Amino acid sequence: MSTRPADTASWPEPATAGQTSMFYAAEKDPSGSSFTTDFTVTVDGPLDRERVRRAAALLTAATPSLRLRLTIDDWTGEVVQSFCDDPLDVEWHTIAEDEVPALVARSGERPVEADDGPLARLVVAEHGFDRHTVSLVIHHLAMDGLSQIPLLRQLGAALAGRPRHQPVAVYRQAVREVRAAEEAALRDDRDHWYERVPSTLSLAGWNTPAVRAADAGGPSADGPGCSREALPPEAAKQLEIAATRSGVRVSHLLTAAVHHASPVRPGGTTAVCNAASVRPRHGELADVIGNFVNEVPLLAAVGPDRSVADTARANRQRWSEDLRKRTFPFATLATRVPAPQPGRAPALDSVVMSYRRLPRGIGWEDGGLSFSSSLYSRYPTAKTEIAVRFFHDGDELEYEVQWGRNLPAGAGEEFRVRLAAALRTL
């Protein structure tokens, strides 16, 4: 006998292919926190526990992605999503402001259960009656990069007592349109992508000093690591000049630099996956808060005598064409590449990068409260063997390199050094 509700509008619906891939990746994540980040705001003005409790309820009710629950349908085996009306949990702490980063880091390292669990929680640090820090600790399944600023402003509006209501029907329509685009891509773009990523593709192994040391009996595994660096303003300006001179975009040069940093045999094919938005771009669907991303593999052959600019120029047209076909489900491509050996032969998404032009921080006022927030949030650990994120704000460019547990000891640091060297050539 069916246990599904009679009201079909409340039935679970299939997730997008991108959400499905992330769901399974999160379920396999041994730390349980690789896909968790925080959106943190400093709040000046009167704020007490009851006001935050009301804000949590308002924020949840007004934002479908914060009510999202994903699980595997017992009937179809698909990953499906539904909505739960329970308000976000709230943690309250009274600590000094300089203790906030450690508090948020500890909270972010606590696993978020992707399978039928709440995907977000609020962590509040009280520093005095008129000074607080509020962090939304959130799973990547509930948001993407384009959701960051709208979600921060939604949090501020909820604390002010007036968040913008986003109907569940609008969120569902965005998901349906992405699914339709994915299905169309499977039909129309299969030949394109099967030519790009043939079943015979063999990615160049990570033949590096770190790998050779591990093969010779040295330490066999690296621990997770993270490094964040900033280009000097004059170097960031030079990057724009180099892109113009080479007839490419800044994103092309950065993608090429990541290819050159990837520790592979000269001439071998390398893959750098670009985290690309696949959200609808029209009307109210363009502003939906949620996760609408896909991984797009950008392949290149890095020759021993080829510069970073040469690699960007040689692949510019191909990468642009690939990104235009970004809705093709990545999981379909990943299964075409031979199974990787951790730390030796990379998977298709062993190296993932993103590039965003956005300010370092934002500030605003609402309902008698003043808010300020940094937009350069962190993930506790790398989601893949190597993850690179570039943040570009005018003449400032920062980048973060994270590496996971499956690399030979020292390989993550080796990649960081190689990337810094590649960027210096531009």
Short mmCIF file of C-alpha atoms in Angstrom, two decimals:
data_model
loop_
_atom_site.label_atom_id
_atom_site.label_comp_id
_atom_site.label_asym_id
_atom_site.label_seq_id
_atom_site.Cartn_x
_atom_site.Cartn_y
_atom_site.Cartn_z
CA MET A 1 0.00 0.00 0.00
CA SER A 2 1.33 3.46 -0.88
CA THR A 3 2.49 5.66 1.98
CA ARG A 4 2.90 8.72 -0.22
CA PRO A 5 0.73 11.72 0.60
CA ALA A 6 -2.35 12.25 -1.54
CA ASP A 7 -1.27 15.84 -2.29
CA THR A 8 1.14 15.33 -5.19
CA ALA A 9 2.59 18.84 -4.71
CA SER A 10 4.28 17.61 -1.53
CA TRP A 11 5.77 14.45 -3.06
CA PRO A 12 9.56 14.19 -3.21
CA GLU A 13 10.98 15.08 -6.63
CA PRO A 14 14.22 13.93 -8.26
CA ALA A 15 17.32 16.02 -7.64
CA THR A 16 19.45 17.34 -10.49
CA ALA A 17 22.32 15.21 -11.79
CA GLY A 18 24.76 17.67 -10.22
CA GLN A 19 23.03 17.47 -6.84
CA THR A 20 22.94 13.68 -7.10
CA SER A 21 26.69 13.49 -7.76
CA MET A 22 27.39 15.77 -4.80
CA PHE A 23 25.06 13.77 -2.57
CA TYR A 24 26.97 10.54 -3.24
CA ALA A 25 30.34 12.30 -2.91
CA ALA A 26 29.25 13.69 0.47
CA GLU A 27 28.11 10.26 1.60
CA LYS A 28 31.56 8.83 0.78
CA ASP A 29 33.41 11.68 2.50
CA PRO A 30 35.16 10.19 5.56
CA SER A 31 35.26 13.52 7.40
CA GLY A 32 31.61 14.35 6.79
CA SER A 33 32.56 18.02 6.48
CA SER A 34 34.34 18.48 3.16
CA PHE A 35 31.20 19.98 1.61
CA THR A 36 30.42 22.27 4.55
CA THR A 37 31.24 25.97 4.70
CA ASP A 38 30.11 28.98 6.71
CA PHE A 39 28.57 32.32 5.80
CA THR A 40 29.42 34.62 8.69
CA VAL A 41 28.18 38.12 9.49
CA THR A 42 29.17 40.53 12.22
CA VAL A 43 26.08 42.23 13.63
CA ASP A 44 26.06 45.57 15.45
CA GLY A 45 22.86 46.40 17.27
CA PRO A 46 20.54 44.85 19.83
CA LEU A 47 20.26 41.09 19.43
CA ASP A 48 19.09 38.56 22.00
CA ARG A 49 18.32 34.83 22.02
CA GLU A 50 14.61 35.25 21.39
CA ARG A 51 15.23 37.51 18.38
CA VAL A 52 17.68 34.98 16.92
CA ARG A 53 15.24 32.13 17.57
CA ARG A 54 12.51 33.99 15.68
CA ALA A 55 14.97 34.83 12.90
CA ALA A 56 15.90 31.15 12.53
CA ALA A 57 12.24 30.24 12.09
CA LEU A 58 11.64 33.09 9.61
CA LEU A 59 14.78 32.31 7.62
CA THR A 60 13.88 28.63 7.33
CA ALA A 61 10.29 29.30 6.33
CA ALA A 62 11.29 31.86 3.69
CA THR A 63 14.17 29.92 2.10
CA PRO A 64 13.35 26.52 0.52
CA SER A 65 16.98 25.35 0.25
CA LEU A 66 17.32 25.63 4.06
CA ARG A 67 14.35 23.28 4.46
CA LEU A 68 15.74 20.84 1.91
CA ARG A 69 16.07 17.13 2.70
CA LEU A 70 17.67 14.70 0.26
CA THR A 71 17.52 10.93 0.38
CA ILE A 72 17.32 7.86 -1.89
CA ASP A 73 13.81 6.97 -3.01
CA ASP A 74 12.92 3.41 -1.99
CA TRP A 75 10.89 2.95 -5.18
CA THR A 76 13.09 4.35 -7.91
CA GLY A 77 16.59 4.43 -6.38
CA GLU A 78 16.86 8.09 -7.38
CA VAL A 79 18.14 10.83 -5.09
CA VAL A 80 15.05 12.88 -4.33
CA GLN A 81 14.41 16.10 -2.44
CA SER A 82 11.58 17.22 -0.22
CA PHE A 83 11.11 19.94 2.40
CA CYS A 84 10.96 19.95 6.18
CA ASP A 85 9.41 22.80 8.18
CA ASP A 86 11.66 22.40 11.25
CA PRO A 87 13.54 25.66 11.94
CA LEU A 88 17.33 25.74 11.91
CA ASP A 89 19.08 24.68 15.10
CA VAL A 90 20.78 27.55 16.93
CA GLU A 91 23.97 27.32 18.99
CA TRP A 92 24.64 30.24 21.36
CA HIS A 93 28.06 31.07 22.77
CA THR A 94 29.41 33.96 24.79
CA ILE A 95 33.03 34.44 23.75
CA ALA A 96 35.55 37.11 22.77
CA GLU A 97 35.45 38.21 19.14
CA ASP A 98 38.94 36.90 18.42
CA GLU A 99 37.76 33.40 19.38
CA VAL A 100 35.12 33.32 16.64
CA PRO A 101 37.29 31.80 13.84
CA ALA A 102 38.17 28.82 16.03
CA LEU A 103 34.52 28.40 17.08
CA VAL A 104 33.27 28.50 13.49
CA ALA A 105 36.02 26.11 12.40
CA ARG A 106 35.04 23.60 15.08
CA SER A 107 31.39 23.87 14.14
CA GLY A 108 32.19 23.49 10.44
CA GLU A 109 34.15 20.31 11.11
CA ARG A 110 31.11 18.69 12.72
CA PRO A 111 29.52 16.47 10.06
CA VAL A 112 26.35 17.58 8.30
CA GLU A 113 24.25 14.56 7.38
CA ALA A 114 23.48 14.78 3.68
CA ASP A 115 21.08 11.82 3.77
CA ASP A 116 17.76 13.16 5.11
CA GLY A 117 19.42 15.50 7.59
CA PRO A 118 19.20 19.27 7.99
CA LEU A 119 21.76 20.93 5.72
CA ALA A 120 22.38 24.06 7.82
CA ARG A 121 22.53 25.43 11.37
CA LEU A 122 23.14 28.79 13.01
CA VAL A 123 26.07 29.47 15.33
CA VAL A 124 25.83 32.72 17.31
CA ALA A 125 28.67 34.28 19.31
CA GLU A 126 27.75 37.05 21.72
CA HIS A 127 30.51 39.60 22.39
CA GLY A 128 28.36 42.15 24.21
CA PHE A 129 24.80 43.38 24.10
CA ASP A 130 25.29 45.24 20.82
CA ARG A 131 27.93 43.08 19.12
CA HIS A 132 27.44 39.54 17.81
CA THR A 133 28.76 37.20 15.16
CA VAL A 134 26.22 34.98 13.41
CA SER A 135 27.41 32.10 11.22
CA LEU A 136 25.26 30.04 8.92
CA VAL A 137 27.08 26.69 8.75
CA ILE A 138 25.75 25.15 5.56
CA HIS A 139 26.23 22.16 3.27
CA HIS A 140 27.12 22.78 -0.36
CA LEU A 141 23.96 20.87 -1.37
CA ALA A 142 21.91 23.84 -0.13
CA MET A 143 23.82 26.61 -1.88
CA ASP A 144 26.35 27.52 -4.55
CA GLY A 145 28.66 30.47 -5.09
CA LEU A 146 25.97 32.61 -6.69
CA SER A 147 23.77 32.04 -3.62
CA GLN A 148 26.31 33.47 -1.19
CA ILE A 149 25.43 37.18 -1.24
CA PRO A 150 21.63 36.62 -1.52
CA LEU A 151 21.80 34.16 1.38
CA LEU A 152 23.84 36.54 3.55
CA ARG A 153 21.33 39.32 2.88
CA GLN A 154 18.49 36.90 3.59
CA LEU A 155 20.09 36.08 6.94
CA GLY A 156 20.36 39.78 7.76
CA ALA A 157 16.74 40.36 6.71
CA ALA A 158 15.60 37.49 8.93
CA LEU A 159 17.43 39.01 11.91
CA ALA A 160 15.66 42.26 11.07
CA GLY A 161 12.35 40.36 11.01
CA ARG A 162 11.56 40.61 7.30
CA PRO A 163 13.21 38.05 5.01
CA ARG A 164 12.18 37.85 1.36
CA HIS A 165 9.89 34.86 0.88
CA GLN A 166 10.97 32.48 -1.88
CA PRO A 167 8.16 30.05 -2.79
CA VAL A 168 8.91 26.34 -2.85
CA ALA A 169 7.23 26.25 -6.26
CA VAL A 170 9.92 28.57 -7.66
CA TYR A 171 12.72 26.40 -6.25
CA ARG A 172 11.08 23.27 -7.69
CA GLN A 173 10.74 24.95 -11.10
CA ALA A 174 14.45 25.83 -11.09
CA VAL A 175 15.31 22.19 -10.35
CA ARG A 176 12.99 20.97 -13.10
CA GLU A 177 14.52 23.33 -15.66
CA VAL A 178 18.06 22.21 -14.76
CA ARG A 179 17.00 18.56 -15.02
CA ALA A 180 15.46 19.26 -18.43
CA ALA A 181 18.70 20.94 -19.55
CA GLU A 182 20.71 17.94 -18.32
CA GLU A 183 18.47 15.52 -20.20
CA ALA A 184 18.76 17.63 -23.37
CA ALA A 185 22.55 17.68 -23.00
CA LEU A 186 22.63 13.89 -22.69
CA ARG A 187 20.76 13.73 -26.00
CA ASP A 188 22.40 16.59 -27.92
CA ASP A 189 25.96 16.89 -26.55
CA ARG A 190 26.95 13.26 -26.04
CA ASP A 191 29.10 13.09 -29.18
CA HIS A 192 30.88 16.32 -28.22
CA TRP A 193 31.78 15.08 -24.76
CA TYR A 194 32.60 11.51 -25.79
CA GLU A 195 35.11 12.97 -28.25
CA ARG A 196 36.55 15.15 -25.49
CA VAL A 197 36.64 12.34 -22.91
CA PRO A 198 36.96 9.05 -24.83
CA SER A 199 36.84 5.76 -22.96
CA THR A 200 40.50 5.29 -23.96
CA LEU A 201 41.58 8.50 -22.22
CA SER A 202 44.47 7.92 -19.83
CA LEU A 203 45.37 10.87 -17.68
CA ALA A 204 49.05 11.39 -17.05
CA GLY A 205 50.20 9.97 -13.73
CA TRP A 206 51.47 12.23 -10.98
CA ASN A 207 55.14 11.48 -11.55
CA THR A 208 56.60 13.93 -9.03
CA PRO A 209 59.34 13.90 -6.40
CA ALA A 210 56.67 13.29 -3.77
CA VAL A 211 55.32 10.27 -5.65
CA ARG A 212 58.80 8.89 -6.32
CA ALA A 213 59.70 9.29 -2.63
CA ALA A 214 56.58 7.34 -1.66
CA ASP A 215 57.46 4.62 -4.18
CA ALA A 216 60.95 4.40 -2.65
CA GLY A 217 59.54 3.73 0.79
CA GLY A 218 58.92 7.29 1.99
CA PRO A 219 55.71 8.49 3.60
CA SER A 220 52.84 7.18 1.47
CA ALA A 221 50.04 9.59 2.32
CA ASP A 222 49.63 13.30 2.87
CA GLY A 223 47.42 14.86 5.49
CA PRO A 224 44.86 17.47 4.47
CA GLY A 225 46.32 20.91 3.99
CA CYS A 226 45.38 24.42 2.96
CA SER A 227 47.26 27.50 1.85
CA ARG A 228 45.85 30.91 0.95
CA GLU A 229 47.96 33.45 -0.89
CA ALA A 230 47.49 36.84 -2.52
CA LEU A 231 49.16 38.17 -5.64
CA PRO A 232 50.75 41.61 -5.17
CA PRO A 233 48.55 44.31 -6.74
CA GLU A 234 51.06 44.88 -9.53
CA ALA A 235 51.01 41.14 -10.35
CA ALA A 236 47.21 41.12 -10.40
CA LYS A 237 47.26 44.07 -12.83
CA GLN A 238 49.82 42.28 -14.96
CA LEU A 239 47.51 39.28 -15.14
CA GLU A 240 44.81 41.42 -16.78
CA ILE A 241 47.40 42.85 -19.18
CA ALA A 242 48.70 39.38 -20.04
CA ALA A 243 45.15 38.16 -20.76
CA THR A 244 44.47 41.08 -23.10
CA ARG A 245 47.83 40.67 -24.84
CA SER A 246 47.24 36.94 -25.33
CA GLY A 247 43.67 37.34 -26.56
CA VAL A 248 42.23 35.24 -23.74
CA ARG A 249 40.30 35.78 -20.53
CA VAL A 250 41.83 35.91 -17.07
CA SER A 251 39.99 32.66 -16.28
CA HIS A 252 41.75 30.99 -19.24
CA LEU A 253 45.17 32.02 -17.91
CA LEU A 254 44.35 30.77 -14.42
CA THR A 255 43.05 27.47 -15.78
CA ALA A 256 46.27 27.07 -17.77
CA ALA A 257 48.34 27.88 -14.68
CA VAL A 258 46.56 25.13 -12.75
CA HIS A 259 47.28 22.72 -15.63
CA HIS A 260 50.98 23.64 -15.47
CA ALA A 261 51.01 23.16 -11.70
CA SER A 262 49.47 19.72 -11.93
CA PRO A 263 52.37 17.34 -11.28
CA VAL A 264 52.29 15.22 -14.43
CA ARG A 265 54.66 13.96 -17.09
CA PRO A 266 55.46 16.61 -19.73
CA GLY A 267 53.17 16.13 -22.68
CA GLY A 268 50.64 14.09 -20.74
CA THR A 269 46.95 14.99 -20.82
CA THR A 270 45.79 16.75 -17.70
CA ALA A 271 42.27 17.51 -16.53
CA VAL A 272 41.16 20.51 -14.50
CA CYS A 273 37.48 20.49 -13.58
CA ASN A 274 35.80 23.88 -13.54
CA ALA A 275 32.93 24.35 -11.08
CA ALA A 276 30.36 25.99 -13.36
CA SER A 277 26.89 27.33 -12.66
CA VAL A 278 24.01 25.64 -14.49
CA ARG A 279 21.20 27.64 -12.85
CA PRO A 280 18.42 29.13 -14.98
CA ARG A 281 19.22 32.71 -15.98
CA HIS A 282 15.77 34.18 -16.47
CA GLY A 283 13.24 35.90 -14.23
CA GLU A 284 12.90 34.93 -10.60
CA LEU A 285 14.61 31.59 -11.23
CA ALA A 286 17.94 33.39 -11.63
CA ASP A 287 17.76 34.46 -7.97
CA VAL A 288 16.87 31.07 -6.47
CA ILE A 289 19.05 30.16 -3.50
CA GLY A 290 20.31 26.60 -3.88
CA ASN A 291 22.94 24.39 -5.44
CA PHE A 292 22.99 24.49 -9.24
CA VAL A 293 26.55 23.61 -10.27
CA ASN A 294 28.23 21.02 -12.43
CA GLU A 295 31.85 20.00 -12.93
CA VAL A 296 33.15 20.68 -16.43
CA PRO A 297 36.43 18.90 -17.32
CA LEU A 298 38.83 21.13 -19.25
CA LEU A 299 41.59 19.01 -20.79
CA ALA A 300 45.01 20.09 -22.00
CA ALA A 301 48.36 18.66 -23.03
CA VAL A 302 51.12 20.64 -21.35
CA GLY A 303 54.29 20.55 -23.44
CA PRO A 304 57.76 21.01 -21.92
CA ASP A 305 58.43 24.17 -23.94
CA ARG A 306 54.94 25.65 -23.76
CA SER A 307 54.28 28.65 -21.53
CA VAL A 308 51.15 29.19 -19.47
CA ALA A 309 49.99 31.79 -22.00
CA ASP A 310 50.68 29.34 -24.85
CA THR A 311 48.50 26.71 -23.16
CA ALA A 312 45.71 29.25 -22.63
CA ARG A 313 45.81 30.41 -26.25
CA ALA A 314 45.91 26.85 -27.61
CA ASN A 315 42.89 25.76 -25.58
CA ARG A 316 40.84 28.97 -25.31
CA GLN A 317 38.29 28.10 -27.98
CA ARG A 318 37.93 24.49 -26.84
CA TRP A 319 37.48 25.41 -23.17
CA SER A 320 34.91 28.08 -24.04
CA GLU A 321 32.97 25.57 -26.13
CA ASP A 322 33.10 23.02 -23.31
CA LEU A 323 31.81 25.54 -20.79
CA ARG A 324 28.91 26.41 -23.10
CA LYS A 325 27.96 22.71 -22.87
CA ARG A 326 28.23 22.72 -19.10
CA THR A 327 24.95 20.96 -18.36
CA PHE A 328 26.18 17.52 -19.51
CA PRO A 329 26.17 15.40 -16.30
CA PHE A 330 29.72 15.02 -15.04
CA ALA A 331 29.13 11.53 -13.60
CA THR A 332 28.52 10.22 -17.12
CA LEU A 333 32.01 11.38 -18.12
CA ALA A 334 33.78 10.32 -14.93
CA THR A 335 32.86 6.67 -15.50
CA ARG A 336 34.63 6.71 -18.89
CA VAL A 337 38.07 7.26 -17.35
CA PRO A 338 39.92 4.22 -15.95
CA ALA A 339 39.62 3.91 -12.19
CA PRO A 340 42.30 6.00 -10.48
CA GLN A 341 44.94 4.79 -8.06
CA PRO A 342 44.97 7.28 -5.17
CA GLY A 343 48.12 9.37 -5.28
CA ARG A 344 49.29 7.83 -8.58
CA ALA A 345 46.82 8.08 -11.47
CA PRO A 346 44.35 10.95 -11.09
CA ALA A 347 40.62 10.79 -11.57
CA LEU A 348 38.88 13.13 -13.99
CA ASP A 349 38.09 15.49 -11.11
CA SER A 350 41.23 15.08 -9.01
CA VAL A 351 41.95 18.79 -9.60
CA VAL A 352 38.97 21.15 -9.30
CA MET A 353 39.11 24.94 -9.62
CA SER A 354 36.73 27.86 -9.46
CA TYR A 355 37.17 31.53 -10.34
CA ARG A 356 34.93 34.29 -9.02
CA ARG A 357 34.98 38.04 -9.40
CA LEU A 358 33.52 39.42 -6.20
CA PRO A 359 34.39 41.92 -3.48
CA ARG A 360 36.32 40.81 -0.44
CA GLY A 361 33.39 41.77 1.78
CA ILE A 362 30.05 43.54 1.94
CA GLY A 363 28.24 45.69 4.49
CA TRP A 364 24.62 46.84 4.83
CA GLU A 365 21.97 47.94 7.30
CA ASP A 366 18.49 46.58 7.92
CA GLY A 367 15.96 46.96 10.71
CA GLY A 368 18.22 48.94 13.02
CA LEU A 369 21.07 46.44 12.67
CA SER A 370 24.39 46.87 10.86
CA PHE A 371 25.95 43.89 9.08
CA SER A 372 29.39 43.18 7.64
CA SER A 373 30.69 39.98 6.11
CA SER A 374 33.76 38.59 4.39
CA LEU A 375 32.90 36.72 1.19
CA TYR A 376 36.05 34.59 1.16
CA SER A 377 34.67 31.70 3.20
CA ARG A 378 36.51 28.41 3.60
CA TYR A 379 35.72 24.72 3.41
CA PRO A 380 37.24 22.68 6.28
CA THR A 381 38.91 20.14 3.96
CA ALA A 382 39.38 19.62 0.23
CA LYS A 383 36.52 17.95 -1.62
CA THR A 384 38.96 16.37 -4.10
CA GLU A 385 42.68 15.59 -4.10
CA ILE A 386 43.40 19.22 -5.00
CA ALA A 387 40.94 22.14 -4.95
CA VAL A 388 41.89 25.64 -6.10
CA ARG A 389 39.67 28.70 -5.64
CA PHE A 390 40.51 32.11 -7.11
CA PHE A 391 38.93 35.31 -5.75
CA HIS A 392 39.31 38.39 -7.95
CA ASP A 393 38.41 41.89 -6.72
CA GLY A 394 39.69 44.68 -8.95
CA ASP A 395 43.47 44.84 -8.51
CA GLU A 396 43.44 42.12 -5.86
CA LEU A 397 43.57 38.40 -6.56
CA GLU A 398 43.71 35.81 -3.81
CA TYR A 399 43.77 32.09 -4.26
CA GLU A 400 43.37 29.12 -1.98
CA VAL A 401 44.88 25.68 -2.51
CA GLN A 402 43.51 22.75 -0.53
CA TRP A 403 44.61 19.16 -0.76
CA GLY A 404 43.11 15.98 0.59
CA ARG A 405 44.27 12.76 2.20
CA ASN A 406 44.96 10.65 -0.88
CA LEU A 407 48.11 12.38 -2.12
CA PRO A 408 51.65 11.22 -1.33
CA ALA A 409 53.18 13.16 1.54
CA GLY A 410 54.39 16.52 0.31
CA ALA A 411 52.47 16.46 -2.98
CA GLY A 412 49.99 19.13 -1.89
CA GLU A 413 52.75 21.54 -0.95
CA GLU A 414 54.53 20.66 -4.17
CA PHE A 415 51.43 21.65 -6.15
CA ARG A 416 51.18 24.94 -4.23
CA VAL A 417 54.78 25.82 -5.09
CA ARG A 418 54.31 24.90 -8.75
CA LEU A 419 51.15 27.00 -9.00
CA ALA A 420 52.87 30.03 -7.47
CA ALA A 421 55.70 29.60 -10.00
CA ALA A 422 53.25 29.30 -12.91
CA LEU A 423 51.45 32.49 -11.85
CA ARG A 424 54.74 34.36 -11.61
CA THR A 425 55.38 33.72 -15.32
CA LEU A 426 52.34 35.74 -16.37
#
